[in-house]
Coordinates of C-alpha atoms and ligand atoms in Angstrom, one line a residue:
M1 CA -28.4 60.0 -21.2
I2 CA -27.3 61.7 -23.2
S3 CA -26.0 62.3 -25.6
P4 CA -27.4 64.2 -28.2
A5 CA -27.6 67.0 -25.9
A6 CA -24.3 66.7 -24.3
I7 CA -22.7 66.1 -27.7
A8 CA -24.1 69.3 -29.0
L9 CA -23.1 71.2 -25.9
A10 CA -19.6 69.9 -26.3
L11 CA -19.7 70.9 -30.0
A12 CA -20.9 74.3 -29.1
G13 CA -17.4 74.7 -27.5
C14 CA -16.3 75.1 -24.0
A15 CA -13.6 77.5 -23.0
R16 CA -12.7 75.6 -19.8
E17 CA -11.5 72.5 -21.6
A18 CA -10.1 71.8 -25.0
P19 CA -12.7 69.9 -27.0
P20 CA -11.7 68.3 -30.3
E21 CA -11.0 70.9 -33.0
S22 CA -13.9 72.1 -35.0
G23 CA -12.6 70.5 -38.2
A24 CA -12.3 67.0 -36.5
L25 CA -14.4 64.1 -37.8
D26 CA -17.8 63.9 -36.2
Y27 CA -21.4 63.2 -36.9
P28 CA -22.5 65.0 -40.0
Y29 CA -25.8 65.9 -38.5
R30 CA -25.7 67.7 -35.1
P31 CA -28.5 67.8 -32.5
V32 CA -29.8 71.1 -31.3
P33 CA -29.1 70.7 -27.6
F34 CA -32.0 70.3 -25.1
T35 CA -30.9 73.4 -23.4
G36 CA -31.9 75.4 -26.5
V37 CA -35.3 73.8 -27.0
R38 CA -38.1 74.7 -24.6
L39 CA -41.1 72.4 -24.9
A40 CA -44.4 74.0 -23.7
D41 CA -46.6 71.3 -25.1
V42 CA -49.5 69.3 -23.7
F43 CA -47.6 66.1 -23.7
W44 CA -43.9 66.2 -22.8
A45 CA -43.7 69.4 -20.8
P46 CA -45.8 68.2 -17.9
R47 CA -43.8 64.9 -17.9
I48 CA -40.5 66.7 -17.9
E49 CA -41.8 68.8 -15.0
T50 CA -42.9 65.7 -13.1
N51 CA -39.5 64.2 -13.7
R52 CA -37.9 67.3 -12.2
T53 CA -40.2 67.7 -9.2
V54 CA -41.0 64.1 -8.4
T55 CA -38.8 61.5 -10.0
V56 CA -35.4 63.1 -9.4
P57 CA -35.9 63.7 -5.6
Y58 CA -37.8 60.4 -5.3
C59 CA -34.9 58.4 -6.9
F60 CA -32.3 60.2 -4.7
R61 CA -34.4 59.3 -1.7
K62 CA -34.6 55.6 -2.8
C63 CA -30.9 55.6 -3.3
E64 CA -30.5 56.9 0.3
E65 CA -33.0 54.4 1.8
T66 CA -31.4 51.4 0.1
G67 CA -27.8 52.2 1.1
R68 CA -26.7 53.1 -2.4
I69 CA -25.4 56.4 -1.3
D70 CA -24.0 55.1 2.0
N71 CA -21.9 52.7 0.0
F72 CA -19.9 55.6 -1.3
A73 CA -19.5 57.0 2.3
K74 CA -18.4 53.6 3.5
A75 CA -15.9 53.1 0.7
G76 CA -14.6 56.6 1.5
G77 CA -14.1 55.9 5.2
L78 CA -16.7 58.4 6.1
M79 CA -18.9 55.8 7.8
E80 CA -18.6 52.2 9.0
G81 CA -20.4 49.2 7.5
D82 CA -20.6 46.5 4.9
F83 CA -21.4 47.0 1.2
V84 CA -25.2 46.8 0.8
G85 CA -27.1 45.8 -2.3
L86 CA -25.8 44.8 -5.7
R87 CA -22.4 45.4 -7.3
Y88 CA -23.9 47.7 -10.0
N89 CA -25.8 50.0 -7.5
D90 CA -23.2 52.7 -7.9
S91 CA -24.4 53.2 -11.4
D92 CA -28.0 54.0 -10.2
V93 CA -26.7 57.0 -8.3
F94 CA -24.7 58.2 -11.3
K95 CA -27.8 58.0 -13.5
V96 CA -29.9 60.1 -11.1
I97 CA -27.1 62.7 -10.9
E98 CA -27.1 62.8 -14.7
G99 CA -30.8 63.4 -14.9
A100 CA -30.6 65.9 -12.0
A101 CA -27.9 67.8 -13.9
Y102 CA -30.0 68.0 -17.1
S103 CA -32.8 69.4 -15.0
L104 CA -30.4 71.9 -13.4
A105 CA -29.2 73.0 -16.8
V106 CA -32.5 74.4 -17.8
H107 CA -34.0 75.1 -14.3
P108 CA -31.8 76.7 -11.7
D109 CA -32.3 75.0 -8.3
P110 CA -29.8 76.0 -5.6
E111 CA -31.1 73.3 -3.2
L112 CA -30.5 70.5 -5.8
D113 CA -27.1 72.0 -6.7
A114 CA -26.1 71.9 -3.0
Y115 CA -27.4 68.4 -2.6
L116 CA -25.3 67.3 -5.5
D117 CA -22.2 68.9 -4.0
V118 CA -22.6 66.8 -0.8
L119 CA -23.2 63.6 -2.8
I120 CA -20.3 64.2 -5.1
A121 CA -18.0 64.7 -2.0
K122 CA -19.0 61.2 -0.9
I123 CA -18.3 59.8 -4.4
S124 CA -14.9 61.5 -4.5
A125 CA -14.1 60.1 -1.1
A126 CA -14.9 56.6 -2.4
Q127 CA -12.3 56.9 -5.2
E128 CA -9.1 55.0 -4.5
P129 CA -5.8 57.0 -4.8
D130 CA -5.1 55.7 -8.3
G131 CA -8.6 56.5 -9.6
Y132 CA -10.3 53.2 -9.1
L133 CA -14.0 53.6 -8.2
Y134 CA -16.2 50.6 -7.4
T135 CA -17.6 50.6 -3.9
A136 CA -18.4 46.8 -3.9
R137 CA -14.7 46.0 -4.0
T138 CA -13.3 48.9 -2.0
I139 CA -15.6 48.2 1.0
G140 CA -14.7 44.6 0.6
R141 CA -17.5 43.1 2.7
G142 CA -20.9 42.3 1.3
D143 CA -23.2 39.7 -0.4
D144 CA -22.2 40.3 -3.9
R145 CA -18.6 39.1 -3.7
E146 CA -18.7 36.0 -5.9
R147 CA -19.8 38.1 -8.9
I148 CA -17.1 40.8 -8.6
G149 CA -14.0 38.5 -8.9
R150 CA -11.1 38.2 -6.6
E151 CA -9.2 41.2 -7.9
R152 CA -9.8 44.2 -10.0
W153 CA -10.9 43.5 -13.6
S154 CA -10.6 39.7 -13.1
Y155 CA -14.3 39.0 -13.7
L156 CA -15.5 41.6 -16.1
I157 CA -18.3 39.4 -17.5
T158 CA -20.4 39.9 -14.4
S159 CA -18.6 42.6 -12.3
H160 CA -20.0 45.6 -14.0
E161 CA -16.9 47.5 -12.9
L162 CA -16.6 49.2 -16.3
Y163 CA -20.4 49.6 -16.8
N164 CA -20.6 51.5 -13.5
V165 CA -18.0 54.0 -14.5
G166 CA -19.5 54.6 -17.9
H167 CA -22.5 56.0 -16.1
L168 CA -20.1 58.0 -13.9
Y169 CA -18.6 59.6 -17.0
E170 CA -22.0 60.5 -18.4
A171 CA -23.1 62.0 -15.1
A172 CA -19.8 63.9 -14.7
V173 CA -20.1 65.5 -18.1
A174 CA -23.7 66.5 -17.5
H175 CA -22.9 68.0 -14.1
Y176 CA -20.0 69.9 -15.5
R177 CA -22.0 71.3 -18.4
A178 CA -24.9 72.2 -16.1
T179 CA -22.9 73.8 -13.3
G180 CA -19.4 74.5 -14.6
K181 CA -18.1 72.6 -11.5
R182 CA -15.2 70.2 -12.0
T183 CA -15.8 68.2 -8.9
L184 CA -17.4 65.1 -10.5
L185 CA -15.6 65.6 -13.8
D186 CA -12.2 65.3 -12.0
V187 CA -13.3 62.0 -10.4
A188 CA -14.3 60.8 -13.8
L189 CA -11.1 61.8 -15.5
K190 CA -8.9 60.3 -12.9
N191 CA -10.8 57.0 -13.3
A192 CA -10.8 57.2 -17.1
D193 CA -7.0 57.8 -17.0
L194 CA -6.6 54.6 -15.0
I195 CA -8.8 52.6 -17.4
A196 CA -7.0 54.0 -20.4
R197 CA -3.6 53.0 -19.1
T198 CA -4.9 49.6 -17.8
F199 CA -6.7 48.4 -20.9
G200 CA -5.5 48.3 -24.5
P201 CA -3.2 46.5 -26.9
G202 CA -0.3 46.8 -24.4
G203 CA -2.3 46.2 -21.3
I204 CA -5.3 44.0 -20.3
R205 CA -7.0 42.7 -23.4
D206 CA -10.6 42.2 -22.2
V207 CA -13.9 43.8 -22.7
P208 CA -16.7 44.9 -20.4
G209 CA -19.4 42.2 -19.9
H210 CA -22.0 45.0 -19.8
E211 CA -21.3 47.7 -22.4
E212 CA -21.9 51.4 -21.6
I213 CA -18.3 52.7 -20.9
E214 CA -17.9 53.2 -24.6
I215 CA -20.5 56.0 -24.7
G216 CA -19.1 57.5 -21.5
L217 CA -15.5 57.6 -22.8
V218 CA -16.6 59.3 -25.9
K219 CA -18.3 62.0 -23.8
L220 CA -15.1 62.6 -21.9
Y221 CA -13.3 62.8 -25.2
R222 CA -15.7 65.5 -26.3
V223 CA -15.2 67.5 -23.2
T224 CA -11.4 67.2 -23.0
G225 CA -10.2 66.4 -26.5
E226 CA -8.1 63.7 -24.9
R227 CA -7.7 61.0 -27.6
A228 CA -6.8 58.3 -25.2
Y229 CA -10.5 58.2 -24.1
L230 CA -11.7 57.8 -27.7
E231 CA -9.0 55.2 -28.4
T232 CA -10.0 53.2 -25.3
A233 CA -13.6 53.2 -26.4
K234 CA -12.5 52.0 -29.8
F235 CA -10.4 49.3 -28.2
F236 CA -13.3 48.0 -26.2
I237 CA -15.3 47.8 -29.5
D238 CA -12.6 46.3 -31.6
E239 CA -11.5 43.8 -29.0
R240 CA -15.0 42.4 -28.8
G241 CA -15.3 39.0 -30.5
N242 CA -11.5 38.6 -30.7
P243 CA -11.2 34.8 -31.0
E244 CA -7.6 34.9 -29.7
R245 CA -8.7 36.3 -26.3
H246 CA -9.4 33.7 -23.7
T247 CA -12.3 35.3 -21.9
M248 CA -13.8 33.5 -19.0
E249 CA -17.1 32.1 -20.1
H250 CA -20.2 33.4 -18.5
P251 CA -21.4 30.9 -15.9
K252 CA -24.7 30.4 -17.6
R253 CA -24.3 31.9 -21.1
G254 CA -21.9 32.1 -24.0
R255 CA -20.0 35.0 -25.3
W256 CA -22.9 35.9 -27.6
Y257 CA -24.8 37.0 -24.5
M258 CA -22.5 40.1 -24.3
Q259 CA -22.1 40.5 -28.1
D260 CA -18.6 39.0 -27.8
H261 CA -19.1 36.1 -30.2
L262 CA -17.8 37.9 -33.3
P263 CA -15.8 41.0 -34.1
V264 CA -18.3 43.9 -34.2
K265 CA -17.7 44.6 -37.9
Q266 CA -18.7 41.0 -38.7
Q267 CA -21.9 41.0 -36.6
T268 CA -25.1 40.7 -38.5
E269 CA -27.8 40.2 -35.9
A270 CA -28.8 41.6 -32.5
V271 CA -28.2 38.9 -29.9
G272 CA -27.9 38.5 -26.2
H273 CA -28.8 41.0 -23.5
A274 CA -30.8 43.7 -25.1
V275 CA -29.6 46.6 -22.9
R276 CA -26.0 45.7 -23.4
A277 CA -26.5 45.4 -27.1
G278 CA -28.2 48.8 -27.4
Y279 CA -25.4 50.6 -25.5
L280 CA -22.8 48.8 -27.7
Y281 CA -24.5 49.8 -30.9
A282 CA -24.8 53.4 -29.7
G283 CA -21.1 53.4 -28.7
V284 CA -20.1 51.9 -32.1
A285 CA -22.0 54.7 -33.8
D286 CA -20.1 57.3 -31.8
V287 CA -16.8 55.8 -32.6
A288 CA -17.7 55.5 -36.2
A289 CA -18.6 59.2 -36.4
L290 CA -15.4 60.3 -34.6
T291 CA -13.0 58.1 -36.4
G292 CA -14.6 57.6 -39.9
E293 CA -13.3 54.1 -39.9
P294 CA -15.1 51.9 -42.5
G295 CA -17.0 48.8 -41.4
Y296 CA -18.8 50.0 -38.4
L297 CA -21.7 51.7 -40.1
E298 CA -22.2 48.7 -42.4
A299 CA -22.4 46.4 -39.4
L300 CA -24.8 48.7 -37.6
E301 CA -27.1 48.8 -40.7
R302 CA -27.1 45.0 -40.8
I303 CA -27.9 44.7 -37.1
W304 CA -30.5 47.4 -37.5
E305 CA -32.3 45.3 -40.1
S306 CA -32.4 42.4 -37.7
V307 CA -33.8 44.5 -34.9
V308 CA -36.3 46.7 -36.7
G309 CA -37.1 44.1 -39.3
R310 CA -37.5 41.0 -37.1
R311 CA -37.0 41.5 -33.4
M312 CA -38.8 44.7 -32.2
Y313 CA -42.1 45.0 -30.6
L314 CA -44.7 47.4 -32.0
T315 CA -44.0 49.6 -29.0
G316 CA -40.3 49.9 -30.0
G317 CA -39.5 47.6 -27.1
V318 CA -36.8 45.0 -27.6
G319 CA -35.9 41.8 -25.7
A320 CA -38.3 38.9 -26.1
H321 CA -37.0 36.8 -23.3
R322 CA -37.4 37.4 -19.6
T323 CA -34.7 34.8 -18.8
G324 CA -31.5 36.6 -19.7
E325 CA -33.3 39.8 -20.6
R326 CA -32.4 39.1 -24.1
F327 CA -33.3 39.1 -27.8
G328 CA -35.2 36.1 -29.1
E329 CA -35.0 34.5 -32.5
D330 CA -36.3 36.3 -35.6
Y331 CA -40.1 37.0 -35.3
E332 CA -40.1 35.6 -31.8
L333 CA -42.1 38.3 -30.1
P334 CA -44.4 36.9 -27.4
N335 CA -46.7 39.5 -25.9
D336 CA -47.5 38.5 -22.3
T337 CA -44.0 37.2 -21.5
A338 CA -42.3 40.0 -23.4
Y339 CA -39.3 41.4 -21.5
A340 CA -38.9 44.7 -23.4
E341 CA -37.0 46.3 -20.5
T342 CA -37.4 50.0 -20.0
C343 CA -33.6 50.3 -20.2
A344 CA -33.6 48.4 -23.5
A345 CA -36.1 50.8 -25.0
I346 CA -33.8 53.7 -23.9
A347 CA -30.7 52.0 -25.3
N348 CA -32.5 51.4 -28.5
A349 CA -33.5 55.1 -28.7
L350 CA -29.9 56.2 -28.1
W351 CA -28.8 54.0 -31.0
Q352 CA -31.6 55.0 -33.3
Y353 CA -30.8 58.7 -32.8
R354 CA -27.2 58.2 -33.5
M355 CA -28.1 56.3 -36.7
F356 CA -29.9 59.5 -37.8
L357 CA -26.9 61.6 -36.9
L358 CA -24.8 59.4 -39.1
T359 CA -27.1 59.3 -42.1
G360 CA -29.7 62.0 -42.0
E361 CA -32.4 59.5 -42.7
A362 CA -35.9 60.0 -41.2
K363 CA -36.5 56.3 -40.8
Y364 CA -34.4 56.2 -37.7
I365 CA -36.5 59.1 -36.2
D366 CA -39.6 57.0 -37.0
V367 CA -38.3 54.3 -34.8
L368 CA -37.1 56.8 -32.2
E369 CA -40.5 58.4 -32.0
R370 CA -42.2 55.0 -31.7
I371 CA -40.0 54.2 -28.7
L372 CA -40.4 57.5 -27.0
Y373 CA -44.2 57.6 -27.1
N374 CA -44.7 53.9 -26.3
G375 CA -42.1 51.4 -25.1
F376 CA -40.0 54.0 -23.2
L377 CA -42.8 56.1 -21.8
S378 CA -44.7 53.1 -20.5
G379 CA -41.8 52.6 -18.1
V380 CA -42.9 55.4 -15.7
S381 CA -46.2 56.2 -14.2
L382 CA -48.0 59.5 -14.6
S383 CA -47.2 60.3 -11.0
G384 CA -43.5 59.9 -11.7
D385 CA -42.8 57.4 -8.9
R386 CA -44.0 54.0 -10.1
F387 CA -42.2 52.0 -12.7
F388 CA -42.1 49.1 -15.1
Y389 CA -39.0 47.0 -15.6
P390 CA -40.4 44.8 -18.3
N391 CA -43.0 46.3 -20.6
P392 CA -45.2 43.4 -21.9
L393 CA -47.9 43.9 -24.5
A394 CA -50.4 41.8 -22.7
A395 CA -51.2 41.1 -19.0
D396 CA -53.7 39.0 -17.3
G397 CA -53.9 41.3 -14.3
K398 CA -52.6 38.6 -11.9
T399 CA -49.2 37.4 -13.0
K400 CA -46.4 39.3 -11.2
F401 CA -44.4 40.1 -14.4
N402 CA -42.9 43.3 -13.0
Q403 CA -40.2 41.9 -10.6
G404 CA -42.8 40.6 -8.1
H405 CA -45.6 43.0 -9.0
A406 CA -48.6 42.7 -11.3
T407 CA -48.7 46.5 -11.7
R408 CA -46.2 49.4 -11.5
A409 CA -43.7 49.2 -8.7
P410 CA -42.1 51.8 -6.4
W411 CA -38.6 50.5 -6.9
F412 CA -36.6 47.3 -7.7
R413 CA -33.6 45.6 -6.2
T414 CA -32.0 46.0 -9.6
S415 CA -33.3 49.5 -10.2
C416 CA -31.6 50.4 -13.5
C417 CA -34.9 51.3 -15.2
P418 CA -36.3 54.1 -12.9
V419 CA -33.0 55.9 -12.8
N420 CA -32.7 55.6 -16.6
V421 CA -36.1 57.3 -17.0
V422 CA -34.7 60.1 -14.8
R423 CA -32.0 61.0 -17.3
T424 CA -34.0 60.3 -20.5
M425 CA -37.1 62.4 -19.8
P426 CA -35.2 65.8 -19.6
S427 CA -33.2 64.9 -22.7
I428 CA -36.2 64.6 -25.0
P429 CA -36.2 68.2 -26.2
G430 CA -32.7 67.5 -27.6
Y431 CA -34.2 65.1 -30.1
V432 CA -36.6 67.6 -31.7
Y433 CA -34.2 69.5 -34.0
A434 CA -30.9 68.9 -35.8
V435 CA -28.8 70.9 -38.1
R436 CA -26.3 70.4 -40.9
G437 CA -24.7 73.4 -42.6
D438 CA -27.6 75.8 -43.3
E439 CA -30.2 73.0 -43.1
L440 CA -32.6 72.7 -40.1
Y441 CA -34.2 69.3 -39.5
V442 CA -37.6 69.3 -37.7
N443 CA -37.6 65.7 -36.4
L444 CA -40.3 65.7 -33.7
F445 CA -43.4 67.7 -33.0
G446 CA -44.3 69.5 -29.8
Q447 CA -45.4 73.0 -29.0
G448 CA -42.6 75.2 -27.9
E449 CA -39.7 77.4 -28.9
A450 CA -36.1 76.7 -29.9
R451 CA -33.1 78.9 -30.3
V452 CA -30.9 77.4 -32.9
E453 CA -27.4 78.3 -34.2
L454 CA -27.6 77.7 -37.9
A455 CA -24.7 78.4 -40.2
G456 CA -23.3 80.9 -37.7
A457 CA -26.4 82.9 -37.2
P458 CA -29.3 82.6 -34.7
L459 CA -32.7 81.2 -35.7
V460 CA -35.8 81.0 -33.6
V461 CA -38.3 78.2 -34.4
R462 CA -41.7 78.0 -32.8
Q463 CA -44.1 75.1 -33.0
R464 CA -47.8 75.4 -32.3
T465 CA -49.5 72.0 -32.1
R466 CA -51.5 69.6 -29.9
Y467 CA -49.4 66.7 -31.1
P468 CA -49.7 63.8 -30.5
W469 CA -53.4 64.3 -30.0
D470 CA -53.9 65.8 -33.4
G471 CA -51.7 66.1 -36.5
D472 CA -51.8 69.8 -37.2
V473 CA -48.5 71.5 -36.6
E474 CA -47.7 75.1 -37.3
I475 CA -43.9 75.9 -37.5
E476 CA -42.8 79.5 -37.4
V477 CA -39.3 80.1 -38.7
D478 CA -37.8 83.4 -37.6
P479 CA -34.3 84.1 -38.9
G480 CA -34.4 87.7 -37.5
A481 CA -33.5 89.1 -40.9
R482 CA -34.3 87.7 -44.4
R483 CA -32.1 84.8 -45.0
E484 CA -31.8 81.8 -47.4
L485 CA -32.0 78.5 -45.5
T486 CA -33.3 75.0 -45.9
V487 CA -35.9 73.6 -43.5
L488 CA -36.5 69.9 -43.7
V489 CA -39.8 68.7 -42.1
R490 CA -40.1 65.1 -41.3
I491 CA -43.2 63.4 -42.5
P492 CA -43.6 60.6 -40.0
G493 CA -43.8 57.0 -41.4
W494 CA -47.2 56.6 -39.6
A495 CA -48.5 59.4 -41.8
R496 CA -47.1 57.7 -44.9
N497 CA -48.8 54.4 -44.3
R498 CA -45.7 52.8 -42.8
P499 CA -45.8 52.1 -39.1
V500 CA -42.1 51.0 -39.2
P501 CA -39.5 51.3 -42.0
T502 CA -39.5 47.5 -42.5
D503 CA -42.2 44.9 -43.3
L504 CA -42.4 43.8 -39.6
Y505 CA -45.7 45.7 -39.1
R506 CA -48.1 47.1 -41.7
Y507 CA -51.3 49.1 -41.5
V508 CA -54.4 47.4 -42.9
G509 CA -57.4 49.0 -44.4
E510 CA -57.7 52.1 -46.5
A511 CA -54.9 54.6 -46.2
P512 CA -55.9 58.1 -45.0
G513 CA -55.4 61.2 -47.1
E514 CA -51.9 62.5 -47.9
P515 CA -50.2 64.8 -45.5
E516 CA -50.4 68.4 -46.6
I517 CA -47.7 71.0 -46.2
R518 CA -48.0 74.7 -46.9
V519 CA -45.6 77.7 -46.6
N520 CA -47.4 80.9 -45.8
G521 CA -50.6 79.2 -47.1
S522 CA -49.2 78.0 -50.4
P523 CA -49.2 74.2 -50.9
L524 CA -45.9 72.5 -51.5
G525 CA -45.4 69.4 -53.7
A526 CA -45.3 66.1 -51.9
G527 CA -41.8 65.0 -52.9
L528 CA -39.8 63.6 -50.0
D529 CA -36.1 63.5 -49.5
R530 CA -35.1 60.7 -47.1
G531 CA -38.4 61.1 -45.3
Y532 CA -38.4 64.9 -45.2
V533 CA -40.1 67.7 -47.1
R534 CA -37.3 69.9 -48.1
I535 CA -38.0 73.7 -48.2
R536 CA -35.3 75.9 -49.5
R537 CA -36.2 79.6 -49.7
E538 CA -35.5 83.0 -48.4
W539 CA -37.1 83.0 -44.9
A540 CA -38.4 86.1 -43.3
P541 CA -39.7 86.8 -39.8
G542 CA -43.2 85.6 -39.5
D543 CA -42.9 82.9 -42.2
R544 CA -45.0 79.8 -41.4
I545 CA -45.0 76.2 -42.3
S546 CA -48.4 74.5 -41.8
L547 CA -48.3 70.8 -41.6
R548 CA -51.4 68.7 -41.6
L549 CA -51.0 65.0 -40.8
P550 CA -54.3 63.1 -41.1
M551 CA -54.6 61.1 -37.9
P552 CA -57.4 58.6 -38.2
V553 CA -57.5 55.4 -36.1
R554 CA -55.5 52.7 -37.9
L555 CA -55.3 48.9 -37.5
V556 CA -51.9 47.2 -37.6
A557 CA -51.0 43.7 -38.6
A558 CA -47.7 42.0 -37.9
H559 CA -45.6 40.0 -40.3
E560 CA -47.1 36.5 -40.8
A561 CA -44.1 35.0 -39.1
V562 CA -44.8 36.6 -35.8
E563 CA -46.8 33.7 -34.3
A564 CA -48.0 35.6 -31.2
D565 CA -49.7 38.3 -33.4
R566 CA -51.2 36.0 -36.0
G567 CA -54.9 36.6 -36.5
R568 CA -54.6 39.7 -34.4
L569 CA -54.7 43.4 -35.0
A570 CA -53.4 46.3 -32.9
I571 CA -54.8 49.8 -32.8
E572 CA -52.8 53.0 -33.4
R573 CA -53.5 56.6 -33.8
G574 CA -50.7 58.9 -34.9
P575 CA -47.5 57.9 -33.1
L576 CA -49.4 56.1 -30.3
V577 CA -50.0 52.4 -29.8
Y578 CA -53.2 51.8 -28.0
C579 CA -54.3 49.0 -25.7
V580 CA -57.4 47.9 -23.9
E581 CA -57.5 47.7 -20.1
G582 CA -60.0 45.9 -17.9
I583 CA -60.9 49.0 -16.0
D584 CA -62.5 50.5 -19.1
N585 CA -64.1 47.3 -20.4
S586 CA -66.1 45.7 -17.5
G587 CA -62.9 44.2 -16.0
R588 CA -62.1 41.9 -18.9
V589 CA -60.0 42.1 -22.1
D590 CA -59.8 38.5 -23.3
D591 CA -63.1 38.7 -25.1
I592 CA -62.5 41.9 -26.9
R593 CA -62.2 41.6 -30.7
V594 CA -61.7 44.0 -33.5
S595 CA -62.7 43.8 -37.1
R596 CA -61.4 45.6 -40.2
A597 CA -64.8 47.0 -40.6
A598 CA -65.0 48.4 -37.1
R599 CA -66.3 52.0 -36.9
F600 CA -64.1 53.8 -34.5
S601 CA -64.8 57.0 -32.6
T602 CA -62.4 59.1 -30.7
E603 CA -62.8 61.5 -27.8
H604 CA -60.3 63.6 -26.0
R605 CA -60.8 63.2 -22.2
P606 CA -58.8 65.9 -20.4
E607 CA -59.6 64.4 -17.0
L608 CA -58.5 60.9 -17.8
L609 CA -54.9 59.7 -17.4
G610 CA -53.5 63.3 -17.5
G611 CA -55.5 64.0 -20.7
V612 CA -55.7 61.3 -23.4
T613 CA -57.7 60.7 -26.5
V614 CA -59.6 57.4 -26.1
I615 CA -60.8 55.2 -29.0
R616 CA -64.1 53.4 -28.9
W617 CA -65.8 50.8 -31.0
D618 CA -68.6 48.2 -30.5
G619 CA -68.8 49.2 -26.8
H620 CA -65.0 48.8 -26.2
T621 CA -62.6 51.5 -25.1
A622 CA -58.9 51.7 -25.8
V623 CA -56.3 54.0 -24.2
P624 CA -52.7 54.8 -25.1
Y625 CA -50.4 51.9 -24.2
H626 CA -47.9 54.1 -22.4
A627 CA -50.7 55.1 -19.9
W628 CA -51.7 51.6 -18.9
S629 CA -51.6 50.4 -15.3
N630 CA -52.0 53.9 -13.8
R631 CA -55.3 52.9 -12.2
G632 CA -54.3 49.8 -10.3
Q633 CA -53.8 46.2 -11.2
G634 CA -55.8 44.7 -14.1
P635 CA -55.6 43.0 -17.5
M636 CA -54.4 44.7 -20.7
A637 CA -53.9 43.7 -24.3
V638 CA -52.4 45.4 -27.4
W639 CA -53.0 42.7 -30.0
L640 CA -56.7 41.8 -30.2
P641 CA -58.1 38.8 -32.1
E642 CA -59.5 39.8 -35.4
D643 CA -63.2 39.3 -35.9
G644 CA -63.7 37.1 -38.9
S645 CA -60.2 35.8 -39.1
Ligands
ZN1 ZN1 -33.4 48.6 -16.6

């Protein structure tokens, strides 16, 4: 993943390469890289540690067991054999490398470092002399041949040739940043040089059927300053939807399926495959920031309205249709058949964060936070080695909705989701803070300490909180010596009576008390600037901001047009969506109702599900949605029939 962290690292400058000049166009808001933010909180820190100690080695082992790594050795002539698996399996290995590199960047591990060296040698061997890297074609014998096309680049709608290497570029940048080694970066640059001279106005005019390379090319540009990479990313975006181009039609679906139905600047709605769409929008945001070209941001804002206003689940998940893994119509959001792929939540998060970086508006962080705590996090078990591909909002406990499983699964034939978790989890600290000039943005809450470079001088920020289990956050701002600065603290939408920044979902019932914010004990006025309390003052070591976000249990209703949720309510507390599971409710959930007059109680149960706050009413118990299906197979529901409706 990415990006925010790698972007900031690139921005921080790197003597070994020549990144773009500091005055070059870029995002006006800059992330504080994950390497500078140490979370020591009750929620994310244990999960990031599980990712490092369990999920990273587990996913490498699965890649070995399933022939994904051998494919590189075979393509490189280091061993005999046919290509095994699916044509996009190379990308899974790249994503685990990316996640492993992020872990390595903050946690030295010589064994992991050495493992990566051996693995990268196989990848390097698999690269053809001119830079081409795609083991399915290089090996030339395997089951997936009809989807890769007869020759290079001839069948981009399904080959995933360009998708795979997009993940290579991201992995290579992460590995280079973490270790200083050029081994994988050199493979990536050689490949990107081939792509840049092959595609473009004077070369092949075609676009990847599965977007992702746009993000990767931008990362290579940030490391090297090589404009051809940025220009190629821009070409892939601008060529999309070109009516003059005779693209081969998808065997089952039209060009809309890969967002190729209209020029990007004319697009108004999120359509097609939800993961591809999210990666495209994130890539468009990157190119918008780096080129300043008009039209991109306006298109992204229109598409954003269609996603967050009409096509997003309460969990932040996207993709209503299992068939085609795609967006549905407006307000078409079925719960039990929801697709809401883990990768789609991740792609949506990447895009939301970039929208913040472009605009500085907290509403994008509201959506990002909703995704991270719900629709993304549900994708991985507490143990770190069981996964969801789809993330439905209701389950009967019997239907095998999860690629042949009715509960979390150890792996999938198409295993994009587990390996996407691997790279996302260690990136989360990189979303907590951002800067612009002498302004510090506190976007997310979690106990820990950050070292920030603000207007050329260091600043230490410490948070003390039990978030998301309660809404009290103490933020210590330590500038070393007295200094005038602006700190902007996000007041989450959920604490301002707005679960989402559109009318797709709304809280019902009485609004809780207003958030309170104090500096060294003195209350501040409640005025908000784009969703932030803005505090400009001379800060001195020991200064403290105390934020108090009332966190009662809330009921949520969906827009009337969402048929699946009509007459139903969902339960939330703070940033968390709750659900009922059979195991806590005598085995059944289909008779559980909730009324607006329900009297809820909460209890923090440290021994349950890694430590969660449960919600109870009328003899029923709800647990956080992200933690469901960690205790075996069983029914679950988020949206409950309303008593009296
Ligand atoms: Zn996936």
